[in-house]
Protein backbone atom coordinates (compact mmCIF):
# COMPACT_ATOMS: atom_id res chain seq x y z
CA MET A 1 17.95 -32.83 -25.53
CA GLU A 2 15.75 -34.32 -22.85
CA SER A 3 15.31 -31.34 -20.51
CA GLU A 4 14.57 -28.74 -23.37
CA GLY A 5 10.97 -27.55 -23.28
CA PRO A 6 8.69 -27.15 -26.67
CA LEU A 7 10.04 -23.61 -27.04
CA GLY A 8 13.84 -24.62 -26.75
CA TRP A 9 14.60 -23.43 -23.26
CA ASP A 10 16.05 -25.76 -20.56
CA ILE A 11 13.07 -26.47 -18.51
CA ARG A 12 15.35 -27.39 -15.33
CA ILE A 13 16.26 -23.67 -14.96
CA PRO A 14 13.62 -20.91 -14.23
CA PRO A 15 12.79 -18.60 -16.83
CA PRO A 16 15.10 -15.41 -16.42
CA TYR A 17 13.19 -12.20 -14.71
CA ASP A 18 11.45 -10.06 -17.38
CA LYS A 19 10.69 -6.59 -16.21
CA GLU A 20 9.13 -5.70 -19.61
CA ASP A 21 6.26 -8.18 -19.41
CA PHE A 22 6.03 -9.18 -15.76
CA ASN A 23 2.76 -10.85 -15.81
CA PHE A 24 4.15 -13.27 -18.54
CA TRP A 25 7.20 -13.98 -16.58
CA ARG A 26 5.24 -14.58 -13.61
CA THR A 27 3.18 -16.94 -15.43
CA ARG A 28 5.83 -18.97 -16.46
CA LEU A 29 7.61 -18.98 -13.16
CA GLU A 30 4.45 -20.22 -11.28
CA THR A 31 4.40 -23.15 -13.95
CA TRP A 32 7.80 -23.74 -13.73
CA PHE A 33 7.24 -24.07 -9.56
CA GLN A 34 4.41 -26.38 -10.14
CA MET A 35 6.94 -28.92 -11.64
CA ASP A 36 8.04 -29.82 -7.98
CA TRP A 37 4.90 -29.99 -5.71
CA ASN A 38 6.76 -28.82 -2.38
CA GLN A 39 7.94 -25.68 -4.13
CA TRP A 40 4.50 -24.87 -5.54
CA VAL A 41 2.74 -25.36 -2.04
CA VAL A 42 5.19 -23.26 -0.12
CA LEU A 43 4.84 -20.54 -2.97
CA SER A 44 1.07 -20.53 -2.90
CA ASP A 45 0.56 -21.38 0.97
CA PRO A 46 2.99 -19.89 3.42
CA PHE A 47 5.44 -22.08 5.39
CA GLU A 48 5.41 -21.51 9.29
CA ALA A 49 7.68 -23.02 11.65
CA PRO A 50 5.59 -25.53 13.89
CA THR A 51 5.28 -24.13 17.37
CA ASP A 52 4.54 -25.96 20.74
CA LYS A 53 1.24 -25.48 22.73
CA LYS A 54 2.60 -22.30 24.13
CA GLY A 55 3.03 -20.90 20.82
CA LYS A 56 7.10 -21.42 21.01
CA ARG A 57 8.87 -22.38 17.96
CA ARG A 58 9.65 -26.15 18.28
CA ARG A 59 13.40 -27.18 17.66
CA THR A 60 13.83 -28.65 14.26
CA ARG A 61 14.85 -31.98 15.80
CA HIS A 62 10.93 -32.32 16.94
CA TRP A 63 9.54 -31.49 13.52
CA THR A 64 8.15 -34.13 11.28
CA GLU A 65 9.52 -35.23 8.17
CA GLU A 66 6.87 -33.14 5.92
CA GLN A 67 7.67 -30.19 8.09
CA ARG A 68 11.47 -30.57 7.37
CA GLU A 69 10.47 -30.99 3.59
CA GLN A 70 8.53 -27.87 3.72
CA SER A 71 11.13 -25.87 5.35
CA GLU A 72 13.52 -26.94 2.83
CA ALA A 73 11.32 -26.23 0.07
CA ASP A 74 10.29 -22.92 1.39
CA LYS A 75 14.40 -21.92 1.59
CA GLU A 76 14.93 -23.19 -2.04
CA VAL A 77 12.22 -21.00 -3.59
CA THR A 78 13.38 -18.08 -1.70
CA ARG A 79 16.76 -18.63 -2.85
CA ILE A 80 15.38 -19.21 -6.21
CA LEU A 81 13.46 -15.69 -6.09
CA HIS A 82 16.52 -13.86 -4.84
CA ASN A 83 18.72 -15.31 -7.57
CA LEU A 84 16.20 -14.40 -10.45
CA LEU A 85 15.41 -10.86 -9.17
CA PRO A 86 17.74 -7.75 -9.23
CA SER A 87 18.72 -6.09 -5.90
CA ASN A 88 16.59 -2.86 -6.45
CA ILE A 89 13.38 -5.19 -6.40
CA LEU A 90 14.52 -7.40 -3.40
CA LEU A 91 15.45 -3.93 -1.47
CA SER A 92 12.12 -2.59 -2.30
CA VAL A 93 10.10 -5.39 -1.16
CA GLY A 94 11.93 -5.80 2.18
CA GLU A 95 12.40 -8.47 4.34
CA THR A 96 9.95 -11.47 4.39
CA THR A 97 9.14 -14.45 6.64
CA ASN A 98 8.80 -17.37 3.82
CA ALA A 99 8.72 -17.54 0.05
CA SER A 100 5.02 -16.97 -0.24
CA ASN A 101 5.27 -13.72 1.63
CA LEU A 102 8.04 -12.78 -0.83
CA TRP A 103 6.27 -13.68 -3.96
CA LYS A 104 3.30 -11.67 -2.88
CA LYS A 105 5.41 -8.71 -2.10
CA ILE A 106 7.06 -9.13 -5.63
CA ILE A 107 3.66 -9.11 -7.23
CA ALA A 108 2.55 -5.99 -5.44
CA TYR A 109 5.72 -4.28 -6.26
CA HIS A 110 4.95 -4.92 -10.08
CA GLU A 111 1.10 -4.07 -10.01
C-alpha cells in the first residue's frame, strides 16, 4: 500500500491519541502535521485574522490568498485535534482562538 508508513500505519491518518504516552504521541502528531506545511505553520505560529489600520477585523473578501489558506489550515488543524481528543480533555482546556493556542493548552494539560 502506497500510503503505508514504515511501521505499517496509514500515513494519511493522524496517529490516534495515546493518553498513556502523551509525549510520544505528541512527537508523532507534530511529525504528521509537518507533512502539510500550512498545517504545521498554524500549529507552531498562531493564526490571527487580519485587521485594518484601526484594529478592526477585515472582511474575508479583503484577505489575501495566503491569509485565506492560513485560515483554512487553522480550521483544519483545530478540527483534527477536536476529533482526536476525548471530550474531557477538550472541556478542560476550554475555548481557544486558534489551533496553536489549542495545541499549547493540550500540552499544558498533560504536563
